[in-house]
Amino acid sequence: MKRTKYTIANWKMNGSKKSVKIIKSFVKYMKKSNYSSSKIIICPPFTLLSNFIKEEPNILYGAQDCHHLDFGAYTGSISALMLKSIGCKYVIVGHSERREYQSESSTDLSKKIDAALRNNLKVIYCIGEKKEQIKKRYSVLNQQIKSLPSKFSHNNIIIAYEPVWAIGTGMTPSILDINEIHLKIRNLLSKKIGKEISNKISILYGGSVNSSNSSDILSLDQVDGALVGGASLKSKDFCKIFDSY
Ligand code: PGA
């Protein structure tokens, strides 16, 4: 099954106006090598999105969060409608750092996913178990998958499997484990949405992806790309990662 591949940069709370030069270097590299192996999506902080979209429109952009309503008295929040209006195409929902530090519940996440889809944004939905949950990994993942709507397609939902214990730690599951976990996630999705669509959904791996481990991870048949944190802020490293399919 040929699925769309994605290499996604999650800049978290990093970057400045000047960081557009990092994105320009990605675009230059892609043009030089006539790059087409994966879709590349950059998710900078809200403050930089609009400026980056204007300054370097030759790449795709995503936000790191959205509110579940379109507008209103919600100080400090940004809606999916607002993101759409500036030309943003994707939004990350359910990142473990937001589940943890912003106490986002599965109900909150369902509402955010609905808001994003209602506004024609594509959702990068993150799931993953904590270290102490490894033994009950599949029930945790299944629970997280329940936040997805009853109907969706591979055109508007991307899944990112990010074991929480692998994020920013330099640790990853073994290569064999990554493939097996992705296959099991696809089976869980199949129970929810049916085999035909679940076979088309892109499931990315995230958590300590770097330029040394990317080719092993990205060559796995069940892995349809990577969600990259730390290494996506360094132009050379990120180019090496998206070039390793
Ligand atoms: P990391 O982060 O690549 O720095 O581990 C990944 C993520 O949190 O999306």
mmCIF file of C-alpha atoms and ligand atoms in Angstrom:
data_model
loop_
_atom_site.group_PDB
_atom_site.id
_atom_site.type_symbol
_atom_site.label_atom_id
_atom_site.label_comp_id
_atom_site.label_asym_id
_atom_site.label_seq_id
_atom_site.Cartn_x
_atom_site.Cartn_y
_atom_site.Cartn_z
ATOM 1 C CA MET A 1 0.000 0.000 0.000
ATOM 2 C CA LYS A 2 1.477 3.331 -1.065
ATOM 3 C CA ARG A 3 0.788 5.957 1.572
ATOM 4 C CA THR A 4 1.718 9.631 1.657
ATOM 5 C CA LYS A 5 4.956 10.213 3.571
ATOM 6 C CA TYR A 6 5.400 13.253 5.803
ATOM 7 C CA THR A 7 8.405 14.794 7.502
ATOM 8 C CA ILE A 8 7.123 17.238 10.097
ATOM 9 C CA ALA A 9 9.146 19.748 12.099
ATOM 10 C CA ASN A 10 7.727 20.533 15.533
ATOM 11 C CA TRP A 11 9.622 23.602 16.691
ATOM 12 C CA LYS A 12 7.766 23.743 20.026
ATOM 13 C CA MET A 13 8.527 27.021 21.888
ATOM 14 C CA ASN A 14 11.637 27.779 19.828
ATOM 15 C CA GLY A 15 12.591 29.996 16.916
ATOM 16 C CA SER A 16 12.598 33.689 16.122
ATOM 17 C CA LYS A 17 11.814 35.879 13.132
ATOM 18 C CA LYS A 18 15.329 35.192 11.892
ATOM 19 C CA SER A 19 14.672 31.442 11.828
ATOM 20 C CA VAL A 20 13.019 31.889 8.435
ATOM 21 C CA LYS A 21 16.522 31.375 7.106
ATOM 22 C CA ILE A 22 16.393 27.770 8.357
ATOM 23 C CA ILE A 23 13.202 27.221 6.333
ATOM 24 C CA LYS A 24 14.734 28.910 3.305
ATOM 25 C CA SER A 25 17.640 26.481 3.537
ATOM 26 C CA PHE A 26 15.195 23.517 3.548
ATOM 27 C CA VAL A 27 13.493 24.903 0.444
ATOM 28 C CA LYS A 28 16.835 25.491 -1.283
ATOM 29 C CA TYR A 29 17.895 21.922 -0.525
ATOM 30 C CA MET A 30 14.561 20.542 -1.794
ATOM 31 C CA LYS A 31 14.781 22.523 -5.026
ATOM 32 C CA LYS A 32 18.394 21.509 -5.659
ATOM 33 C CA SER A 33 17.648 17.807 -5.251
ATOM 34 C CA ASN A 34 14.216 17.983 -6.921
ATOM 35 C CA TYR A 35 12.893 16.555 -3.663
ATOM 36 C CA SER A 36 9.632 14.596 -3.667
ATOM 37 C CA SER A 37 10.018 11.680 -1.195
ATOM 38 C CA SER A 38 7.814 13.203 1.527
ATOM 39 C CA LYS A 39 5.621 16.220 2.242
ATOM 40 C CA ILE A 40 7.515 18.586 4.497
ATOM 41 C CA ILE A 41 5.531 20.532 7.066
ATOM 42 C CA ILE A 42 6.992 23.114 9.435
ATOM 43 C CA CYS A 43 5.154 23.810 12.700
ATOM 44 C CA PRO A 44 6.664 26.942 14.274
ATOM 45 C CA PRO A 45 5.163 28.847 17.234
ATOM 46 C CA PHE A 46 2.003 30.904 16.481
ATOM 47 C CA THR A 47 3.948 34.186 16.522
ATOM 48 C CA LEU A 48 6.037 33.152 13.512
ATOM 49 C CA LEU A 49 3.466 31.351 11.372
ATOM 50 C CA SER A 50 2.001 34.281 9.493
ATOM 51 C CA ASN A 51 5.370 35.854 8.777
ATOM 52 C CA PHE A 52 6.912 32.563 7.617
ATOM 53 C CA ILE A 53 3.957 31.808 5.317
ATOM 54 C CA LYS A 54 4.480 35.207 3.666
ATOM 55 C CA GLU A 55 8.269 35.064 3.540
ATOM 56 C CA GLU A 56 8.663 31.452 2.407
ATOM 57 C CA PRO A 57 5.449 30.203 0.805
ATOM 58 C CA ASN A 58 7.152 27.271 -0.970
ATOM 59 C CA ILE A 59 6.618 24.898 1.926
ATOM 60 C CA LEU A 60 3.687 23.650 4.028
ATOM 61 C CA TYR A 61 2.940 24.962 7.519
ATOM 62 C CA GLY A 62 1.160 23.674 10.566
ATOM 63 C CA ALA A 63 0.298 25.087 13.994
ATOM 64 C CA GLN A 64 1.035 23.343 17.279
ATOM 65 C CA ASP A 65 -2.474 23.722 18.741
ATOM 66 C CA CYS A 66 -5.883 25.298 18.144
ATOM 67 C CA HIS A 67 -8.900 26.226 20.261
ATOM 68 C CA HIS A 68 -12.073 24.184 19.822
ATOM 69 C CA LEU A 69 -14.245 27.247 19.113
ATOM 70 C CA ASP A 70 -13.912 29.642 16.192
ATOM 71 C CA PHE A 71 -13.901 32.922 18.180
ATOM 72 C CA GLY A 72 -14.911 34.416 21.516
ATOM 73 C CA ALA A 73 -13.712 35.518 24.941
ATOM 74 C CA TYR A 74 -10.811 33.079 25.321
ATOM 75 C CA THR A 75 -7.777 35.179 26.206
ATOM 76 C CA GLY A 76 -4.552 33.841 24.783
ATOM 77 C CA SER A 77 -6.159 31.282 22.479
ATOM 78 C CA ILE A 78 -5.945 30.863 18.709
ATOM 79 C CA SER A 79 -8.742 29.213 16.712
ATOM 80 C CA ALA A 80 -8.587 26.843 13.759
ATOM 81 C CA LEU A 81 -10.557 29.467 11.804
ATOM 82 C CA MET A 82 -7.792 32.024 12.449
ATOM 83 C CA LEU A 83 -5.119 29.543 11.388
ATOM 84 C CA LYS A 84 -6.959 28.736 8.193
ATOM 85 C CA SER A 85 -7.332 32.448 7.406
ATOM 86 C CA ILE A 86 -3.547 32.990 7.318
ATOM 87 C CA GLY A 87 -2.876 30.038 5.014
ATOM 88 C CA CYS A 88 -1.906 27.461 7.616
ATOM 89 C CA LYS A 89 -2.859 23.965 6.400
ATOM 90 C CA TYR A 90 -2.153 21.594 9.306
ATOM 91 C CA VAL A 91 -2.431 21.531 13.077
ATOM 92 C CA ILE A 92 -0.866 19.250 15.690
ATOM 93 C CA VAL A 93 -3.415 18.010 18.239
ATOM 94 C CA GLY A 94 -2.784 15.838 21.278
ATOM 95 C CA HIS A 95 0.959 16.316 21.681
ATOM 96 C CA SER A 96 1.994 14.722 24.971
ATOM 97 C CA GLU A 97 3.464 18.016 26.209
ATOM 98 C CA ARG A 98 0.023 19.625 25.913
ATOM 99 C CA ARG A 99 -1.734 16.608 27.407
ATOM 100 C CA GLU A 100 0.687 16.902 30.332
ATOM 101 C CA TYR A 101 1.303 20.642 30.871
ATOM 102 C CA GLN A 102 -2.045 22.000 29.659
ATOM 103 C CA SER A 103 -3.998 19.058 31.089
ATOM 104 C CA GLU A 104 -5.730 18.480 27.757
ATOM 105 C CA SER A 105 -8.255 15.669 28.155
ATOM 106 C CA SER A 106 -9.528 13.279 25.511
ATOM 107 C CA THR A 107 -12.779 15.295 25.372
ATOM 108 C CA ASP A 108 -10.806 18.524 24.788
ATOM 109 C CA LEU A 109 -8.868 16.806 22.035
ATOM 110 C CA SER A 110 -11.997 15.496 20.296
ATOM 111 C CA LYS A 111 -13.382 19.028 20.226
ATOM 112 C CA LYS A 112 -10.115 20.429 18.846
ATOM 113 C CA ILE A 113 -10.013 17.781 16.119
ATOM 114 C CA ASP A 114 -13.617 18.619 15.178
ATOM 115 C CA ALA A 115 -12.766 22.346 15.062
ATOM 116 C CA ALA A 116 -9.754 21.724 12.842
ATOM 117 C CA LEU A 117 -11.674 19.497 10.419
ATOM 118 C CA ARG A 118 -14.622 21.925 10.356
ATOM 119 C CA ASN A 119 -12.175 24.613 9.235
ATOM 120 C CA ASN A 120 -10.523 22.359 6.655
ATOM 121 C CA LEU A 121 -7.248 22.016 8.499
ATOM 122 C CA LYS A 122 -5.544 18.626 8.381
ATOM 123 C CA VAL A 123 -4.862 17.150 11.800
ATOM 124 C CA ILE A 124 -1.581 15.635 12.960
ATOM 125 C CA TYR A 125 -2.897 13.626 15.900
ATOM 126 C CA CYS A 126 -0.285 12.485 18.436
ATOM 127 C CA ILE A 127 -0.636 9.349 20.513
ATOM 128 C CA GLY A 128 1.862 7.554 22.725
ATOM 129 C CA GLU A 129 2.343 5.818 26.031
ATOM 130 C CA LYS A 130 4.338 7.006 29.049
ATOM 131 C CA LYS A 131 7.206 4.904 30.357
ATOM 132 C CA GLU A 132 5.113 3.423 33.159
ATOM 133 C CA GLN A 133 2.428 2.488 30.626
ATOM 134 C CA ILE A 134 4.616 0.385 28.320
ATOM 135 C CA LYS A 135 3.036 -2.861 29.529
ATOM 136 C CA LYS A 136 -0.461 -1.586 28.805
ATOM 137 C CA ARG A 137 0.627 0.306 25.689
ATOM 138 C CA TYR A 138 -2.156 -0.879 23.406
ATOM 139 C CA SER A 139 -4.989 -0.059 25.759
ATOM 140 C CA VAL A 140 -3.499 3.453 26.203
ATOM 141 C CA LEU A 141 -3.173 3.901 22.436
ATOM 142 C CA ASN A 142 -6.661 2.545 21.851
ATOM 143 C CA GLN A 143 -8.066 4.981 24.407
ATOM 144 C CA GLN A 144 -6.287 7.872 22.672
ATOM 145 C CA ILE A 145 -7.564 6.738 19.271
ATOM 146 C CA LYS A 146 -11.115 7.058 20.678
ATOM 147 C CA SER A 147 -10.752 10.875 20.549
ATOM 148 C CA LEU A 148 -10.820 10.689 16.750
ATOM 149 C CA PRO A 149 -14.212 11.299 15.130
ATOM 150 C CA SER A 150 -16.261 8.330 13.923
ATOM 151 C CA LYS A 151 -15.648 9.338 10.315
ATOM 152 C CA PHE A 152 -12.412 10.668 8.844
ATOM 153 C CA SER A 153 -10.101 9.936 5.982
ATOM 154 C CA HIS A 154 -6.420 9.649 5.182
ATOM 155 C CA ASN A 155 -6.747 13.060 3.535
ATOM 156 C CA ASN A 156 -7.446 14.904 6.768
ATOM 157 C CA ILE A 157 -5.912 12.876 9.612
ATOM 158 C CA ILE A 158 -2.263 11.908 10.078
ATOM 159 C CA ILE A 159 -1.315 9.841 13.126
ATOM 160 C CA ALA A 160 1.987 10.443 14.917
ATOM 161 C CA TYR A 161 3.039 7.694 17.301
ATOM 162 C CA GLU A 162 5.304 9.339 19.886
ATOM 163 C CA PRO A 163 6.219 7.285 22.941
ATOM 164 C CA VAL A 164 6.391 9.941 25.666
ATOM 165 C CA TRP A 165 9.546 8.385 27.119
ATOM 166 C CA ALA A 166 11.319 8.800 23.770
ATOM 167 C CA ILE A 167 10.639 12.524 23.345
ATOM 168 C CA GLY A 168 13.800 14.583 23.776
ATOM 169 C CA THR A 169 15.556 11.755 25.635
ATOM 170 C CA GLY A 170 17.705 10.194 22.905
ATOM 171 C CA MET A 171 15.901 6.881 23.542
ATOM 172 C CA THR A 172 13.704 5.112 20.995
ATOM 173 C CA PRO A 173 11.991 1.737 20.853
ATOM 174 C CA SER A 174 13.980 -0.813 18.831
ATOM 175 C CA ILE A 175 13.562 -0.670 15.074
ATOM 176 C CA LEU A 176 11.590 -3.934 15.115
ATOM 177 C CA ASP A 177 9.369 -2.659 17.912
ATOM 178 C CA ILE A 178 8.606 0.566 16.041
ATOM 179 C CA ASN A 179 7.378 -1.395 13.023
ATOM 180 C CA GLU A 180 5.323 -3.775 15.142
ATOM 181 C CA ILE A 181 3.734 -0.977 17.192
ATOM 182 C CA HIS A 182 2.797 0.888 14.003
ATOM 183 C CA LEU A 183 1.200 -2.250 12.588
ATOM 184 C CA LYS A 184 -0.814 -2.705 15.789
ATOM 185 C CA ILE A 185 -1.886 0.959 15.689
ATOM 186 C CA ARG A 186 -3.106 0.374 12.133
ATOM 187 C CA ASN A 187 -5.133 -2.605 13.399
ATOM 188 C CA LEU A 188 -6.645 -0.469 16.166
ATOM 189 C CA LEU A 189 -7.545 2.172 13.578
ATOM 190 C CA SER A 190 -9.035 -0.488 11.363
ATOM 191 C CA LYS A 191 -11.444 -1.498 14.137
ATOM 192 C CA LYS A 192 -12.573 2.113 14.405
ATOM 193 C CA ILE A 193 -12.708 3.241 10.806
ATOM 194 C CA GLY A 194 -12.482 0.097 8.674
ATOM 195 C CA LYS A 195 -9.656 -1.633 6.904
ATOM 196 C CA GLU A 196 -9.757 0.290 3.654
ATOM 197 C CA ILE A 197 -9.223 3.726 5.214
ATOM 198 C CA SER A 198 -6.867 2.543 7.944
ATOM 199 C CA ASN A 199 -4.590 1.066 5.295
ATOM 200 C CA LYS A 200 -4.331 4.511 3.719
ATOM 201 C CA ILE A 201 -3.701 6.509 6.922
ATOM 202 C CA SER A 202 -0.127 7.747 7.311
ATOM 203 C CA ILE A 203 1.334 6.765 10.689
ATOM 204 C CA LEU A 204 4.486 8.702 11.554
ATOM 205 C CA TYR A 205 7.023 7.966 14.244
ATOM 206 C CA GLY A 206 8.222 10.701 16.613
ATOM 207 C CA GLY A 207 10.577 10.774 19.596
ATOM 208 C CA SER A 208 14.328 11.387 19.322
ATOM 209 C CA VAL A 209 14.450 11.073 15.539
ATOM 210 C CA ASN A 210 17.814 12.389 14.379
ATOM 211 C CA SER A 211 20.069 12.286 11.353
ATOM 212 C CA SER A 212 21.748 9.080 12.594
ATOM 213 C CA ASN A 213 18.656 6.943 13.198
ATOM 214 C CA SER A 214 16.314 8.387 10.539
ATOM 215 C CA SER A 215 17.199 6.072 7.659
ATOM 216 C CA ASP A 216 16.623 2.936 9.783
ATOM 217 C CA ILE A 217 13.301 4.266 11.074
ATOM 218 C CA LEU A 218 12.063 5.678 7.779
ATOM 219 C CA SER A 219 12.842 2.517 5.839
ATOM 220 C CA LEU A 220 10.312 0.520 7.904
ATOM 221 C CA ASP A 221 7.291 -0.516 5.840
ATOM 222 C CA GLN A 222 4.789 0.572 8.530
ATOM 223 C CA VAL A 223 6.397 3.987 9.128
ATOM 224 C CA ASP A 224 5.098 6.741 6.878
ATOM 225 C CA GLY A 225 7.313 9.552 8.066
ATOM 226 C CA ALA A 226 8.593 11.352 11.131
ATOM 227 C CA LEU A 227 7.565 14.065 13.560
ATOM 228 C CA VAL A 228 10.818 15.708 14.547
ATOM 229 C CA GLY A 229 11.393 18.036 17.491
ATOM 230 C CA GLY A 230 14.946 19.037 18.456
ATOM 231 C CA ALA A 231 16.645 17.952 15.229
ATOM 232 C CA SER A 232 14.240 19.988 13.086
ATOM 233 C CA LEU A 233 15.772 23.234 14.361
ATOM 234 C CA LYS A 234 19.116 22.454 12.759
ATOM 235 C CA SER A 235 18.998 22.884 9.040
ATOM 236 C CA LYS A 236 21.682 20.299 8.175
ATOM 237 C CA ASP A 237 20.157 17.642 10.442
ATOM 238 C CA PHE A 238 16.597 18.116 9.240
ATOM 239 C CA CYS A 239 17.656 18.055 5.554
ATOM 240 C CA LYS A 240 19.499 14.805 6.253
ATOM 241 C CA ILE A 241 16.392 13.380 7.930
ATOM 242 C CA PHE A 242 13.973 14.180 5.100
ATOM 243 C CA ASP A 243 16.526 12.943 2.599
ATOM 244 C CA SER A 244 16.796 9.533 4.238
ATOM 245 C CA TYR A 245 13.681 7.829 2.825
HETATM 246 P P1 PGA B 1 12.096 15.190 19.759
HETATM 247 O O1 PGA B 1 10.571 15.676 19.865
HETATM 248 O O2 PGA B 1 12.357 14.867 18.306
HETATM 249 O O3 PGA B 1 12.903 16.351 20.249
HETATM 250 O O4 PGA B 1 12.225 13.978 20.608
HETATM 251 C C1 PGA B 1 9.556 15.101 19.096
HETATM 252 C C2 PGA B 1 8.225 15.716 19.423
HETATM 253 O O5 PGA B 1 7.977 16.035 20.600
HETATM 254 O O6 PGA B 1 7.380 15.910 18.534
#
